[in-house]
mmCIF file of C-alpha atoms in Angstrom:
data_model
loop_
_atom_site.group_PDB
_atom_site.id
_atom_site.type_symbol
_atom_site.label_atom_id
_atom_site.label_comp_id
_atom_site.label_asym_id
_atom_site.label_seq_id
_atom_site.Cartn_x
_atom_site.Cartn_y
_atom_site.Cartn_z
ATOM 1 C CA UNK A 810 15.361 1.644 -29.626
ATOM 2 C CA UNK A 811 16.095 -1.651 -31.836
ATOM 3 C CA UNK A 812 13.098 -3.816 -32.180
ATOM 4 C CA UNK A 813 13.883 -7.549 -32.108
ATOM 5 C CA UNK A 814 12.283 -9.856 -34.431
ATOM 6 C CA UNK A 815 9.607 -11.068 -31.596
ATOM 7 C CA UNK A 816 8.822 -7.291 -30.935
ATOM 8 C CA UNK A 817 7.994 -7.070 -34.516
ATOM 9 C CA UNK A 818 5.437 -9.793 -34.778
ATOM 10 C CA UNK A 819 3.801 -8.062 -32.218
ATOM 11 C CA UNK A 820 1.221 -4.953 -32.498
ATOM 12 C CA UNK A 821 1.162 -1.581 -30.376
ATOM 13 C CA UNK A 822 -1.973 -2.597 -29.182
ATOM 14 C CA UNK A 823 -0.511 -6.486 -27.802
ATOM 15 C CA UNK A 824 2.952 -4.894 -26.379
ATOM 16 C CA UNK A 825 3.357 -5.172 -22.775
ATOM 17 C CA UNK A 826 5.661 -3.531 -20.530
ATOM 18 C CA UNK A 827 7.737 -6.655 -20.505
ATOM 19 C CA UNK A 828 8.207 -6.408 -23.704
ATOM 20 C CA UNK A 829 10.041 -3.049 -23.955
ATOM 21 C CA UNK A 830 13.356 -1.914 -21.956
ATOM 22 C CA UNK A 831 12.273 -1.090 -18.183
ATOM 23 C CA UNK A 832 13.794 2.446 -18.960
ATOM 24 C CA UNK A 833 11.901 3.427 -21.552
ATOM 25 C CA UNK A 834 8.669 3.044 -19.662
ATOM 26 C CA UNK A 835 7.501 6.328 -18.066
ATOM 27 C CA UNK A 836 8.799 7.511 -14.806
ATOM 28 C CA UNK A 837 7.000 10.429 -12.976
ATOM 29 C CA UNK A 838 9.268 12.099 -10.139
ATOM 30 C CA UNK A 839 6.958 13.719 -7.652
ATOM 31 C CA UNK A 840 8.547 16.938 -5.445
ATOM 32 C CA UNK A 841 8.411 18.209 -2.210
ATOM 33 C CA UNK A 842 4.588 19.734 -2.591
ATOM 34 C CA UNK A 843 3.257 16.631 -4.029
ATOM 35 C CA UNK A 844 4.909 14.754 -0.957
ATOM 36 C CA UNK A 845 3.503 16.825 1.675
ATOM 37 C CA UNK A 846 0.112 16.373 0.188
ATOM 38 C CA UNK A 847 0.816 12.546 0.544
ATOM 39 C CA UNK A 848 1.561 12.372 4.093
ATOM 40 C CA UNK A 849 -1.378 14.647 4.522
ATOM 41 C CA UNK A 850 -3.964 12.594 2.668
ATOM 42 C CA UNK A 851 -2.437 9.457 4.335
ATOM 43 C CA UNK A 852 -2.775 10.668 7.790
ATOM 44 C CA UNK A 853 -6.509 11.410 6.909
ATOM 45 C CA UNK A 854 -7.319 7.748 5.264
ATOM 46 C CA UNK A 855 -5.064 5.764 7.911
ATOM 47 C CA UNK A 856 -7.251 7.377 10.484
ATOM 48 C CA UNK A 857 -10.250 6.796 9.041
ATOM 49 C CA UNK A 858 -9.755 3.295 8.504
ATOM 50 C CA UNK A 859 -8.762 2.798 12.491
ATOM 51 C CA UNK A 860 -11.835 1.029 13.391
ATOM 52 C CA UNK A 861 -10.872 -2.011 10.693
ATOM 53 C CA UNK A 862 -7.286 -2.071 11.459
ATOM 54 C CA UNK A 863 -6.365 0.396 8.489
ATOM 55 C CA UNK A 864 -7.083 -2.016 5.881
ATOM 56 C CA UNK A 865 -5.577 -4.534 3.848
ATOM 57 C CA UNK A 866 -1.740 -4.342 4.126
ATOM 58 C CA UNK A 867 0.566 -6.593 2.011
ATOM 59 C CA UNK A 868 3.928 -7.277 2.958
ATOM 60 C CA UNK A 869 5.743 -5.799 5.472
ATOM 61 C CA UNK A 870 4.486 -2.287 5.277
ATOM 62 C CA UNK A 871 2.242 -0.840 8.453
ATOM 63 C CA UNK A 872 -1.225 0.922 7.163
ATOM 64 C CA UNK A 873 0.414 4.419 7.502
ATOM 65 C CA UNK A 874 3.158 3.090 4.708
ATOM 66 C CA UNK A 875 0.652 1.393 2.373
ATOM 67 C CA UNK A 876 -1.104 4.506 2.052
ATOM 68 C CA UNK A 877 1.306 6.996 1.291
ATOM 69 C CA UNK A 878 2.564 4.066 -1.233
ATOM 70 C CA UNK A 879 -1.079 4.197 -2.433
ATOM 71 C CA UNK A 880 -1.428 7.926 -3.084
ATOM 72 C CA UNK A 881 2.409 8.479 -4.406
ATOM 73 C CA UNK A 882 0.665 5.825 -7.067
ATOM 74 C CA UNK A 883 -2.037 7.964 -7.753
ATOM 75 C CA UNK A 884 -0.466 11.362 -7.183
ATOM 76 C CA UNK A 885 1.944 9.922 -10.348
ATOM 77 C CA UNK A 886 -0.735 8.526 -12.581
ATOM 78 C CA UNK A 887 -2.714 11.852 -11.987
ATOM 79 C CA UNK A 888 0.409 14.256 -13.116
ATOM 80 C CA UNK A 889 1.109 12.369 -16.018
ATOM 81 C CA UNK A 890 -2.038 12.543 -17.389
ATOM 82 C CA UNK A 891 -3.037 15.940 -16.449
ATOM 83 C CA UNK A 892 -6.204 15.447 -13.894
ATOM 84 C CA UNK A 893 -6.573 15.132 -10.202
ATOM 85 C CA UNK A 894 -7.109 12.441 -7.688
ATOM 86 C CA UNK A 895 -10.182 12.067 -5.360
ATOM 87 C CA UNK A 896 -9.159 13.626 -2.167
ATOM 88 C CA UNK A 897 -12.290 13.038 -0.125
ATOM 89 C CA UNK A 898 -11.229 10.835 3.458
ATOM 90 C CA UNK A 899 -14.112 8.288 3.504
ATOM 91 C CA UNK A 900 -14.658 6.381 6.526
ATOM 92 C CA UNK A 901 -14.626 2.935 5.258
ATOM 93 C CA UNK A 902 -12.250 3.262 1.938
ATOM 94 C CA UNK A 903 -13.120 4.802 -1.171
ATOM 95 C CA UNK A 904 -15.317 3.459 -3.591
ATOM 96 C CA UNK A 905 -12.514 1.873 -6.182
ATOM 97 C CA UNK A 906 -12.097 4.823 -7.706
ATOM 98 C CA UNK A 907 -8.947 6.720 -7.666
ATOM 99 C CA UNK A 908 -9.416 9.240 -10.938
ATOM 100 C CA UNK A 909 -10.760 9.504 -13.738
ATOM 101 C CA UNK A 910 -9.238 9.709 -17.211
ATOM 102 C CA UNK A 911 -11.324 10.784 -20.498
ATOM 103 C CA UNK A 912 -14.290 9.240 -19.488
ATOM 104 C CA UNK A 913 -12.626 6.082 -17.800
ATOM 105 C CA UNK A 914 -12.544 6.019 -13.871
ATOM 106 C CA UNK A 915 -9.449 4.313 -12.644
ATOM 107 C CA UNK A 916 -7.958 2.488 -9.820
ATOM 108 C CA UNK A 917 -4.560 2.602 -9.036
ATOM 109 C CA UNK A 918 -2.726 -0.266 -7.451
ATOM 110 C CA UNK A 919 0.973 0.877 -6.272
ATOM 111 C CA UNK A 920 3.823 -0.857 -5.011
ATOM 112 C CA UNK A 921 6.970 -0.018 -3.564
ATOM 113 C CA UNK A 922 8.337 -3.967 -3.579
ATOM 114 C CA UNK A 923 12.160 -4.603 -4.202
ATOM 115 C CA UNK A 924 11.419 -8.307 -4.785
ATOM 116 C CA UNK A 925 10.634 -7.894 -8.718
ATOM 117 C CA UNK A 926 11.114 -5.421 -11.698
ATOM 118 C CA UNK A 927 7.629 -5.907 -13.078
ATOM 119 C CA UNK A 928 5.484 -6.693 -10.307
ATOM 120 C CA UNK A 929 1.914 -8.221 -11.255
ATOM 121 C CA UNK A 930 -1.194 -6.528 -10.825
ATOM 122 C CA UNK A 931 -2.881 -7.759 -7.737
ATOM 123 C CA UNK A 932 -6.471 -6.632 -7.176
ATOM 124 C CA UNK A 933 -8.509 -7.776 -4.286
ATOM 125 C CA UNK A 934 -11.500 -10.166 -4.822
ATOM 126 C CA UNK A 935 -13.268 -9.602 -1.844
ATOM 127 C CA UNK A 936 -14.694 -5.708 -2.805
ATOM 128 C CA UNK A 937 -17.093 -4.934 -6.056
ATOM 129 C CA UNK A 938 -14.930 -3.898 -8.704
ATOM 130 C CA UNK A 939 -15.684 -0.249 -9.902
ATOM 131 C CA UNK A 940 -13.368 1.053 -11.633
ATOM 132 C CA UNK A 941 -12.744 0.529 -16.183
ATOM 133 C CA UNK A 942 -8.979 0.674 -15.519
ATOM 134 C CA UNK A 943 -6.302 -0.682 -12.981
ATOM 135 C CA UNK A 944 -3.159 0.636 -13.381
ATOM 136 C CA UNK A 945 -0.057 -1.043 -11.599
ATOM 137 C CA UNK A 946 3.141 1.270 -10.740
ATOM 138 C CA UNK A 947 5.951 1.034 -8.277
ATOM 139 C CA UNK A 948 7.342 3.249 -6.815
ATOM 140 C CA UNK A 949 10.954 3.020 -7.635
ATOM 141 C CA UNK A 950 12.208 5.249 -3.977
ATOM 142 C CA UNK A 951 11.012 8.179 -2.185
ATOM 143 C CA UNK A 952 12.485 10.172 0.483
ATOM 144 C CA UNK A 953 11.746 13.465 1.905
ATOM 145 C CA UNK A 954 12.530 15.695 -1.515
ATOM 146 C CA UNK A 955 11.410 13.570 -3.778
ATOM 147 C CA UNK A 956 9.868 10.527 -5.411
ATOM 148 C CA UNK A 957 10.229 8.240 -8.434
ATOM 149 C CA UNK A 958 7.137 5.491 -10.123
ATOM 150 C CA UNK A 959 7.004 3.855 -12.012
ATOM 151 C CA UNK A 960 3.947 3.708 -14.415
ATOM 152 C CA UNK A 961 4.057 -0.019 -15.690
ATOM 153 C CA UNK A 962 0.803 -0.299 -17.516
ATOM 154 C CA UNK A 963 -3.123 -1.368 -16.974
ATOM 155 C CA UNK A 964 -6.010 -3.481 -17.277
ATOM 156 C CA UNK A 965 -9.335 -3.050 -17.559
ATOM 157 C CA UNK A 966 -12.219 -4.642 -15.827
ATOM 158 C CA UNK A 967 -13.092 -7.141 -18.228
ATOM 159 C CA UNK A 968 -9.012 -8.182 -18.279
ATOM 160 C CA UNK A 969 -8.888 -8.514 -14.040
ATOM 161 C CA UNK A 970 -12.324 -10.540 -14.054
ATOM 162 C CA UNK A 971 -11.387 -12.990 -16.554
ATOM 163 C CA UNK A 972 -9.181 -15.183 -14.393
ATOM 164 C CA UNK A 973 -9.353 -17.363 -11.559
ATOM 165 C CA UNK A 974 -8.932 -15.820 -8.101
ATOM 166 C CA UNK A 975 -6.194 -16.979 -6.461
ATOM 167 C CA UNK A 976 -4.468 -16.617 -2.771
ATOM 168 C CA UNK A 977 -1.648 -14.749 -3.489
ATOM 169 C CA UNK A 978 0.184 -13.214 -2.237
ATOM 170 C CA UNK A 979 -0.058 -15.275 1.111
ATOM 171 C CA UNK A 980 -3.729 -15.989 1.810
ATOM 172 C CA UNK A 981 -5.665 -13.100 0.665
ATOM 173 C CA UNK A 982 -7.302 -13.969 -2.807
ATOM 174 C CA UNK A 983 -6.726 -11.562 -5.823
ATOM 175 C CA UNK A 984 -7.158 -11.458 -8.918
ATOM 176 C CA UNK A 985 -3.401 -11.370 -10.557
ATOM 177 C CA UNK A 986 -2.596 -10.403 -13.865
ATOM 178 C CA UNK A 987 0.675 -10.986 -15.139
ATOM 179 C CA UNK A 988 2.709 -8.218 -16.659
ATOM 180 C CA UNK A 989 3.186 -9.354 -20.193
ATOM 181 C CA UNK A 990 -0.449 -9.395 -19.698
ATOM 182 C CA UNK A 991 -0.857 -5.122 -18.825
ATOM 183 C CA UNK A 992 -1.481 -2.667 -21.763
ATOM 184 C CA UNK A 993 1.073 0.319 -21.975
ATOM 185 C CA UNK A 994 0.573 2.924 -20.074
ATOM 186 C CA UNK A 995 -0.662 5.571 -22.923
ATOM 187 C CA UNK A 996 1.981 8.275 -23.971
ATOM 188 C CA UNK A 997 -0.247 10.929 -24.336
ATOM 189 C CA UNK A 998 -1.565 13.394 -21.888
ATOM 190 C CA UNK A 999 -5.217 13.576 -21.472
#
């Protein structure tokens, strides 16, 4: 990889993902198993979200679709790094936390848009936030053998809360963080 001059005035620590070539950053491709285990665990959250309409659903995905877009997300940050995902169905959503990593819990926000190479970090304003670290990843396609994300990077708490909500997309207020604003996705496995 050739570094540009701007690249070099930068540290590891202040890259973002915009910063490097899309294709270098890491791409987990999830198989048949890990799929079926997605439509299962989505089937089990859409349900139990019936009674509120399945949730909050941006763009033109039903709540069946944002799910499984959900869990591919987290099904991909969880084989990279080595460590599972919480599987418990909870009646009214999860807590904000998706898995844990080292000793940081994390929350992962996937999407499957077409609209954008490095979509931004949207995380919703109107729940506590839990989690250390939100990680953004898209998933790239999926089909019925097999699946490709996108890990793009994070943020932590401190990074999401220190911004001005805003409605976006639409009328739903979020928090947004940019992508030149995510940390890299580490390259290590935990």
């Amino acid at each position: 990889m050739s570094i540009t001059t701007a690249q070099r005035e930068k540290s590891l620590a202040t890259t973002s993902p915009v910063d490097i070539p899309l294709y270098e950053l890491p791409v987990i491709e999830l198989i048949p198993d890990q799929l079926r285990t997605v439509d299962a665990l989505a089937e089990d959250r859409n349900e139990s979200y019936k009674e509120i309409d399945g949730g909050v659903v941006f763009g033109k995905n039903d709540a069946l679709t944002s799910h499984q877009i959900g869990i591919l997300g987290e099904i991909a940050v969880a084989h990279r790094y080595n460590v599972e995902i919480d599987t418990e169905t909870y009646r009214f959503g999860d807590d904000g936390t998706d898995l844990v990593l080292g000793n940081k819990t994390v929350d992962v926000k996937a999407t499957a848009t077409d609209a954008m190479r490095y979509p931004q970090l949207l995380v919703r304003t109107d729940k506590e936030l839990t989690a250390d670290l939100y990680f953004r990843v898209h998933v790239l396609d999926w089909g019925a053998d097999r699946a490709r994300v996108r890990l793009l990077g994070y943020a932590s708490k401190e990074r999401v809360t220190d911004r001005k909500p805003r409605r976006h997309p639409g009328t739903k207020e979020n928090y947004v963080v940019e992508p030149e604003e995510l940390t890299l996705p580490p390259c290590v496995r935990i």
